[in-house]
């Protein structure tokens, strides 16, 4: 069963094939209206369930549109409206959904909800973000980097801010796609050591740095994300802001990186907090290409899951 649960759990050759297929499918669609079907309909007669236990704009719309372009029918389900949110077990939910749908994408809180869903479902399950990782985002980010600058292998990526779920999937990708990653942030918000060690074991140079300016020297790509994720307590907001303010990505920080460095952010962004509008809207920013590429990358992920 091809579950897409995390980047480090997927074979690097298959990850590469997904990125290449995503790029080819994007090219093939050039100039078409979003609702126009793809020439190929690999997901024809497939039913896709998209389950959200947290808010979403990009993941929700890009999966739905992508599945439909490939010929599938879709249903978007809110966790709160399902029995899942009212005491039915994940295992029973997985077994039941497998009788109706061919593919499940779930965005949830605790990673065990995702892994249990995958364990008990008879159909592939895709991770649409958990508190711990966000692999689909990073597939889109790799596609985006390579569209603009060629192979990401051997490049230096600098993550500025919280060592959160998106950072974790970047670390997984560093090992699998062969790039280096420097984390710039406060010690209490370091990424999980397990993820750092895994990337290092795969040959990536991973550095942990407390000084943002030193971190971005020679960077090919600078990445930021919100300082307060959906799973973080709102009561921690002020403390997090105080800790993370020195890691804001602004024009002065971008100027310390390589002149052709790109800026990425998975969005939603908080302008003036983790990144300034000047950087978000500036010439090095590729944030809206990233958002678009969620669509193309996830179409390749769905095809891989279903083997079509
Ligand atoms: N980047 C991302 O996953 O966005 P959404 O939360 O809007 O899906
Ligand atoms: N780190 C953010 C990413 C949102 C797409 C969160 O989990 O809220």
Short mmCIF file of C-alpha atoms and ligand atoms in Angstrom, two decimals:
data_model
loop_
_atom_site.label_atom_id
_atom_site.label_comp_id
_atom_site.label_asym_id
_atom_site.label_seq_id
_atom_site.Cartn_x
_atom_site.Cartn_y
_atom_site.Cartn_z
CA UNK A 1 0.00 0.00 0.00
CA UNK A 2 1.48 3.35 -1.04
CA UNK A 3 0.66 5.62 1.89
CA UNK A 4 2.26 9.06 1.65
CA UNK A 5 2.89 9.68 5.33
CA UNK A 6 6.26 11.41 5.36
CA UNK A 7 9.14 12.27 3.06
CA UNK A 8 11.65 10.13 4.99
CA UNK A 9 9.31 7.14 4.74
CA UNK A 10 9.20 7.31 0.93
CA UNK A 11 11.90 5.98 -1.38
CA UNK A 12 14.09 8.81 -2.80
CA UNK A 13 13.81 7.46 -6.35
CA UNK A 14 10.04 7.53 -6.06
CA UNK A 15 10.11 11.04 -4.58
CA UNK A 16 12.20 12.20 -7.55
CA UNK A 17 9.79 10.53 -9.97
CA UNK A 18 6.87 12.36 -8.31
CA UNK A 19 8.59 15.75 -8.65
CA UNK A 20 9.39 15.05 -12.31
CA UNK A 21 5.86 13.88 -13.03
CA UNK A 22 4.44 16.96 -11.29
CA UNK A 23 6.60 19.23 -13.47
CA UNK A 24 5.50 17.38 -16.63
CA UNK A 25 1.82 17.53 -15.68
CA UNK A 26 2.13 21.24 -14.93
CA UNK A 27 3.69 21.89 -18.35
CA UNK A 28 1.02 19.82 -20.07
CA UNK A 29 -1.72 21.97 -18.51
CA UNK A 30 -0.20 25.32 -19.41
CA UNK A 31 -2.79 27.86 -20.46
CA UNK A 32 -5.83 25.79 -19.49
CA UNK A 33 -8.58 26.94 -17.18
CA UNK A 34 -8.36 25.30 -13.77
CA UNK A 35 -11.61 23.38 -14.19
CA UNK A 36 -10.51 21.90 -17.53
CA UNK A 37 -9.80 18.18 -17.21
CA UNK A 38 -6.30 16.87 -17.87
CA UNK A 39 -5.89 15.08 -21.21
CA UNK A 40 -5.09 11.96 -19.22
CA UNK A 41 -7.68 11.01 -16.59
CA UNK A 42 -5.76 8.63 -14.31
CA UNK A 43 -8.15 9.11 -11.39
CA UNK A 44 -11.35 8.56 -13.43
CA UNK A 45 -13.90 6.57 -11.38
CA UNK A 46 -11.95 7.21 -8.18
CA UNK A 47 -13.48 8.78 -5.07
CA UNK A 48 -11.20 10.90 -2.88
CA UNK A 49 -11.99 11.90 0.74
CA UNK A 50 -10.29 15.00 2.12
CA UNK A 51 -10.60 15.19 5.92
CA UNK A 52 -9.74 18.34 7.85
CA UNK A 53 -9.45 18.56 11.62
CA UNK A 54 -7.71 21.94 11.29
CA UNK A 55 -8.36 24.94 9.01
CA UNK A 56 -6.90 25.01 5.50
CA UNK A 57 -7.02 27.09 2.34
CA UNK A 58 -4.23 25.73 0.09
CA UNK A 59 -4.32 22.05 1.03
CA UNK A 60 -8.08 21.89 0.80
CA UNK A 61 -8.46 23.64 -2.53
CA UNK A 62 -5.35 22.24 -4.23
CA UNK A 63 -6.18 18.60 -3.41
CA UNK A 64 -9.79 19.06 -4.47
CA UNK A 65 -8.97 20.80 -7.76
CA UNK A 66 -6.07 18.43 -8.53
CA UNK A 67 -8.14 15.30 -7.97
CA UNK A 68 -10.92 16.67 -10.16
CA UNK A 69 -8.53 17.64 -12.96
CA UNK A 70 -7.42 14.00 -13.03
CA UNK A 71 -11.01 12.78 -13.25
CA UNK A 72 -11.76 11.87 -9.62
CA UNK A 73 -14.76 12.82 -7.58
CA UNK A 74 -14.03 14.38 -4.20
CA UNK A 75 -15.61 15.03 -0.84
CA UNK A 76 -14.27 17.48 1.70
CA UNK A 77 -15.07 16.43 5.26
CA UNK A 78 -14.63 18.33 8.50
CA UNK A 79 -13.41 16.17 11.38
CA UNK A 80 -15.84 17.92 13.71
CA UNK A 81 -18.80 16.87 11.56
CA UNK A 82 -17.75 13.23 11.45
CA UNK A 83 -18.22 10.64 14.20
CA UNK A 84 -14.41 10.72 14.36
CA UNK A 85 -14.77 13.92 16.35
CA UNK A 86 -17.34 12.31 18.66
CA UNK A 87 -15.68 9.18 19.95
CA UNK A 88 -15.62 6.70 17.06
CA UNK A 89 -12.16 5.18 16.84
CA UNK A 90 -9.74 6.03 14.06
CA UNK A 91 -9.47 2.33 13.22
CA UNK A 92 -13.22 1.94 12.73
CA UNK A 93 -13.38 5.18 10.74
CA UNK A 94 -10.57 3.94 8.50
CA UNK A 95 -12.28 0.60 7.87
CA UNK A 96 -15.60 2.26 7.08
CA UNK A 97 -14.15 4.91 4.75
CA UNK A 98 -12.29 2.19 2.87
CA UNK A 99 -15.69 0.76 1.85
CA UNK A 100 -16.62 4.04 0.15
CA UNK A 101 -13.52 5.84 -1.10
CA UNK A 102 -10.31 4.99 -2.96
CA UNK A 103 -7.98 7.50 -1.31
CA UNK A 104 -7.95 9.41 2.00
CA UNK A 105 -6.11 12.66 2.70
CA UNK A 106 -6.19 13.77 6.32
CA UNK A 107 -5.04 16.92 8.14
CA UNK A 108 -5.01 16.34 11.84
CA UNK A 109 -3.35 17.17 15.16
CA UNK A 110 -1.62 14.14 16.67
CA UNK A 111 0.47 12.09 14.27
CA UNK A 112 -0.98 8.87 15.70
CA UNK A 113 -4.34 9.72 14.08
CA UNK A 114 -2.62 9.65 10.69
CA UNK A 115 -0.62 6.49 11.36
CA UNK A 116 -3.66 4.64 12.75
CA UNK A 117 -5.71 5.71 9.78
CA UNK A 118 -3.02 4.29 7.50
CA UNK A 119 -2.72 1.10 9.54
CA UNK A 120 -6.42 0.29 9.38
CA UNK A 121 -7.43 1.69 5.99
CA UNK A 122 -7.51 -0.60 2.96
CA UNK A 123 -6.82 2.41 0.72
CA UNK A 124 -3.85 4.80 0.57
CA UNK A 125 -3.65 7.61 3.13
CA UNK A 126 -1.93 10.97 2.57
CA UNK A 127 -0.59 13.26 5.31
CA UNK A 128 -2.12 16.71 4.77
CA UNK A 129 -0.27 18.08 7.86
CA UNK A 130 0.02 16.94 11.45
CA UNK A 131 1.47 18.71 14.47
CA UNK A 132 4.75 17.05 13.55
CA UNK A 133 5.20 17.13 9.76
CA UNK A 134 3.85 18.56 6.46
CA UNK A 135 5.32 16.49 3.62
CA UNK A 136 3.06 17.67 0.76
CA UNK A 137 4.21 21.24 1.34
CA UNK A 138 7.84 20.32 0.90
CA UNK A 139 7.15 18.33 -2.29
CA UNK A 140 5.72 21.58 -3.70
CA UNK A 141 8.71 23.52 -2.37
CA UNK A 142 11.23 21.22 -4.07
CA UNK A 143 9.30 21.54 -7.34
CA UNK A 144 9.31 25.32 -6.94
CA UNK A 145 13.01 25.59 -6.14
CA UNK A 146 13.96 23.43 -9.11
CA UNK A 147 11.73 25.36 -11.52
CA UNK A 148 13.58 28.53 -10.64
CA UNK A 149 17.13 27.38 -9.95
CA UNK A 150 17.63 23.77 -11.11
CA UNK A 151 18.50 20.80 -8.93
CA UNK A 152 18.24 21.38 -5.18
CA UNK A 153 20.95 18.78 -4.50
CA UNK A 154 23.96 20.34 -2.78
CA UNK A 155 22.18 23.68 -2.12
CA UNK A 156 22.05 25.44 1.24
CA UNK A 157 18.57 25.98 2.68
CA UNK A 158 18.18 28.16 5.77
CA UNK A 159 15.13 27.77 7.96
CA UNK A 160 14.46 30.89 10.06
CA UNK A 161 12.23 30.63 13.13
CA UNK A 162 10.38 27.80 14.84
CA UNK A 163 11.62 24.23 14.34
CA UNK A 164 8.04 23.17 13.60
CA UNK A 165 6.20 20.65 11.41
CA UNK A 166 7.16 22.31 8.12
CA UNK A 167 10.79 22.54 9.24
CA UNK A 168 10.68 18.82 10.11
CA UNK A 169 9.60 17.89 6.60
CA UNK A 170 12.34 20.14 5.17
CA UNK A 171 14.84 18.15 7.25
CA UNK A 172 13.41 14.90 5.89
CA UNK A 173 13.72 16.28 2.37
CA UNK A 174 17.33 17.39 2.98
CA UNK A 175 18.31 13.77 3.56
CA UNK A 176 16.27 12.41 0.68
CA UNK A 177 17.06 15.06 -1.95
CA UNK A 178 20.65 15.69 -0.82
CA UNK A 179 20.69 19.35 0.24
CA UNK A 180 22.06 21.05 3.36
CA UNK A 181 19.92 22.78 5.95
CA UNK A 182 20.81 25.39 8.54
CA UNK A 183 18.29 26.02 11.28
CA UNK A 184 18.32 29.55 12.69
CA UNK A 185 16.19 29.91 15.80
CA UNK A 186 16.14 29.85 19.59
CA UNK A 187 17.23 26.67 21.35
CA UNK A 188 13.85 26.02 22.96
CA UNK A 189 12.29 25.84 19.50
CA UNK A 190 14.92 23.60 17.90
CA UNK A 191 13.70 20.90 15.51
CA UNK A 192 13.45 17.40 16.95
CA UNK A 193 16.96 15.90 17.30
CA UNK A 194 15.71 12.68 15.69
CA UNK A 195 15.02 14.53 12.44
CA UNK A 196 18.35 16.37 12.55
CA UNK A 197 20.25 13.13 13.10
CA UNK A 198 18.39 11.36 10.32
CA UNK A 199 19.30 14.04 7.77
CA UNK A 200 22.93 13.97 8.92
CA UNK A 201 23.02 10.18 8.68
CA UNK A 202 21.91 10.53 5.05
CA UNK A 203 24.84 12.83 4.34
CA UNK A 204 23.27 16.29 4.67
CA UNK A 205 25.14 19.01 6.47
CA UNK A 206 22.70 20.22 9.13
CA UNK A 207 23.72 23.18 11.26
CA UNK A 208 21.95 24.69 14.24
CA UNK A 209 22.64 28.40 14.56
CA UNK A 210 21.45 31.05 17.01
CA UNK A 211 22.53 33.99 14.86
CA UNK A 212 20.27 34.60 11.84
CA UNK A 213 22.81 36.76 9.97
CA UNK A 214 25.56 34.18 10.30
CA UNK A 215 23.13 31.42 9.31
CA UNK A 216 22.10 32.95 5.99
CA UNK A 217 25.64 33.45 4.66
CA UNK A 218 25.85 31.61 1.30
CA UNK A 219 22.18 30.57 1.48
CA UNK A 220 20.47 29.51 -1.76
CA UNK A 221 17.03 29.49 -0.17
CA UNK A 222 15.61 31.14 2.94
CA UNK A 223 12.41 29.76 4.42
CA UNK A 224 10.10 31.15 7.10
CA UNK A 225 6.84 30.01 8.65
CA UNK A 226 4.39 31.32 11.21
CA UNK A 227 5.69 31.78 14.75
CA UNK A 228 2.51 30.24 16.20
CA UNK A 229 1.28 27.07 14.49
CA UNK A 230 -2.31 25.82 14.59
CA UNK A 231 -1.45 23.29 17.29
CA UNK A 232 0.37 25.81 19.52
CA UNK A 233 -1.42 27.25 22.55
CA UNK A 234 -2.48 30.85 21.99
CA UNK A 235 -1.26 31.53 25.54
CA UNK A 236 2.30 30.93 24.27
CA UNK A 237 1.95 33.59 21.59
CA UNK A 238 3.72 36.48 23.31
CA UNK A 239 6.58 34.30 24.54
CA UNK A 240 7.07 32.83 21.06
CA UNK A 241 7.05 36.26 19.46
CA UNK A 242 9.69 37.48 21.89
CA UNK A 243 11.87 34.44 21.23
CA UNK A 244 11.48 34.54 17.46
CA UNK A 245 11.67 38.27 16.71
CA UNK A 246 15.45 38.13 16.05
CA UNK A 247 14.77 35.62 13.26
CA UNK A 248 12.39 37.74 11.19
CA UNK A 249 13.19 37.54 7.48
CA UNK A 250 13.55 41.13 6.27
CA UNK A 251 15.41 42.87 3.45
CA UNK A 252 18.55 43.29 5.58
CA UNK A 253 18.68 39.55 6.28
CA UNK A 254 17.99 38.61 2.64
CA UNK A 255 20.89 40.86 1.63
CA UNK A 256 23.29 38.63 3.62
CA UNK A 257 22.40 35.55 1.55
CA UNK A 258 23.57 34.78 -1.98
CA UNK A 259 22.31 37.48 -4.40
CA UNK A 260 20.14 34.94 -6.24
CA UNK A 261 18.74 33.33 -3.06
CA UNK A 262 15.02 32.61 -3.12
CA UNK A 263 12.52 33.21 -0.32
CA UNK A 264 9.78 30.70 0.50
CA UNK A 265 6.91 30.52 2.98
CA UNK A 266 4.26 27.81 3.01
CA UNK A 267 1.59 30.43 3.86
CA UNK A 268 -0.52 31.62 5.57
CA UNK A 269 1.99 34.35 6.50
CA UNK A 270 1.78 37.01 9.16
CA UNK A 271 3.15 40.04 7.39
CA UNK A 272 5.44 42.08 9.61
CA UNK A 273 6.03 39.17 11.98
CA UNK A 274 8.08 36.24 10.63
CA UNK A 275 8.61 38.07 7.33
CA UNK A 276 8.19 41.62 6.07
CA UNK A 277 5.92 42.52 3.17
CA UNK A 278 8.99 43.91 1.40
CA UNK A 279 10.46 40.39 1.24
CA UNK A 280 7.16 38.60 0.58
CA UNK A 281 6.38 40.86 -2.37
CA UNK A 282 10.01 41.30 -3.45
CA UNK A 283 11.85 39.85 -6.45
CA UNK A 284 13.36 36.89 -4.55
CA UNK A 285 10.03 35.65 -3.22
CA UNK A 286 8.39 32.65 -4.92
CA UNK A 287 5.57 32.20 -2.40
CA UNK A 288 2.71 32.13 -4.90
CA UNK A 289 4.51 29.67 -7.17
CA UNK A 290 4.87 27.51 -4.07
CA UNK A 291 1.15 27.77 -3.42
CA UNK A 292 0.36 26.89 -7.05
CA UNK A 293 2.76 23.98 -6.96
CA UNK A 294 0.84 22.36 -4.13
CA UNK A 295 -1.66 21.49 -6.85
CA UNK A 296 0.86 19.94 -9.26
CA UNK A 297 2.97 18.16 -6.66
CA UNK A 298 -0.02 16.60 -4.93
CA UNK A 299 -1.44 15.35 -8.21
CA UNK A 300 1.76 13.33 -8.61
CA UNK A 301 1.50 12.18 -4.99
CA UNK A 302 -2.09 10.99 -5.52
CA UNK A 303 -1.08 9.10 -8.69
CA UNK A 304 1.81 7.44 -6.86
CA UNK A 305 -0.50 6.42 -4.02
CA UNK A 306 -2.96 4.84 -6.41
CA UNK A 307 -0.35 3.45 -8.78
CA UNK A 308 -1.94 5.13 -11.79
N1 LIG B 1 0.49 25.80 3.42
C1 LIG B 1 -0.66 25.20 3.77
O1 LIG B 1 -0.71 23.99 4.06
O2 LIG B 1 -1.73 26.04 3.75
P1 LIG B 1 -3.19 25.72 4.29
O3 LIG B 1 -3.10 25.65 5.79
O4 LIG B 1 -4.01 26.89 3.82
O5 LIG B 1 -3.66 24.43 3.72
N1 LIG B 2 3.31 25.48 10.83
C1 LIG B 2 2.02 25.85 10.36
C2 LIG B 2 1.86 25.47 8.91
C3 LIG B 2 0.55 25.85 8.29
C4 LIG B 2 0.40 25.40 6.88
C5 LIG B 2 0.94 25.21 11.20
O1 LIG B 2 1.06 24.02 11.52
O2 LIG B 2 0.01 25.90 11.58
#
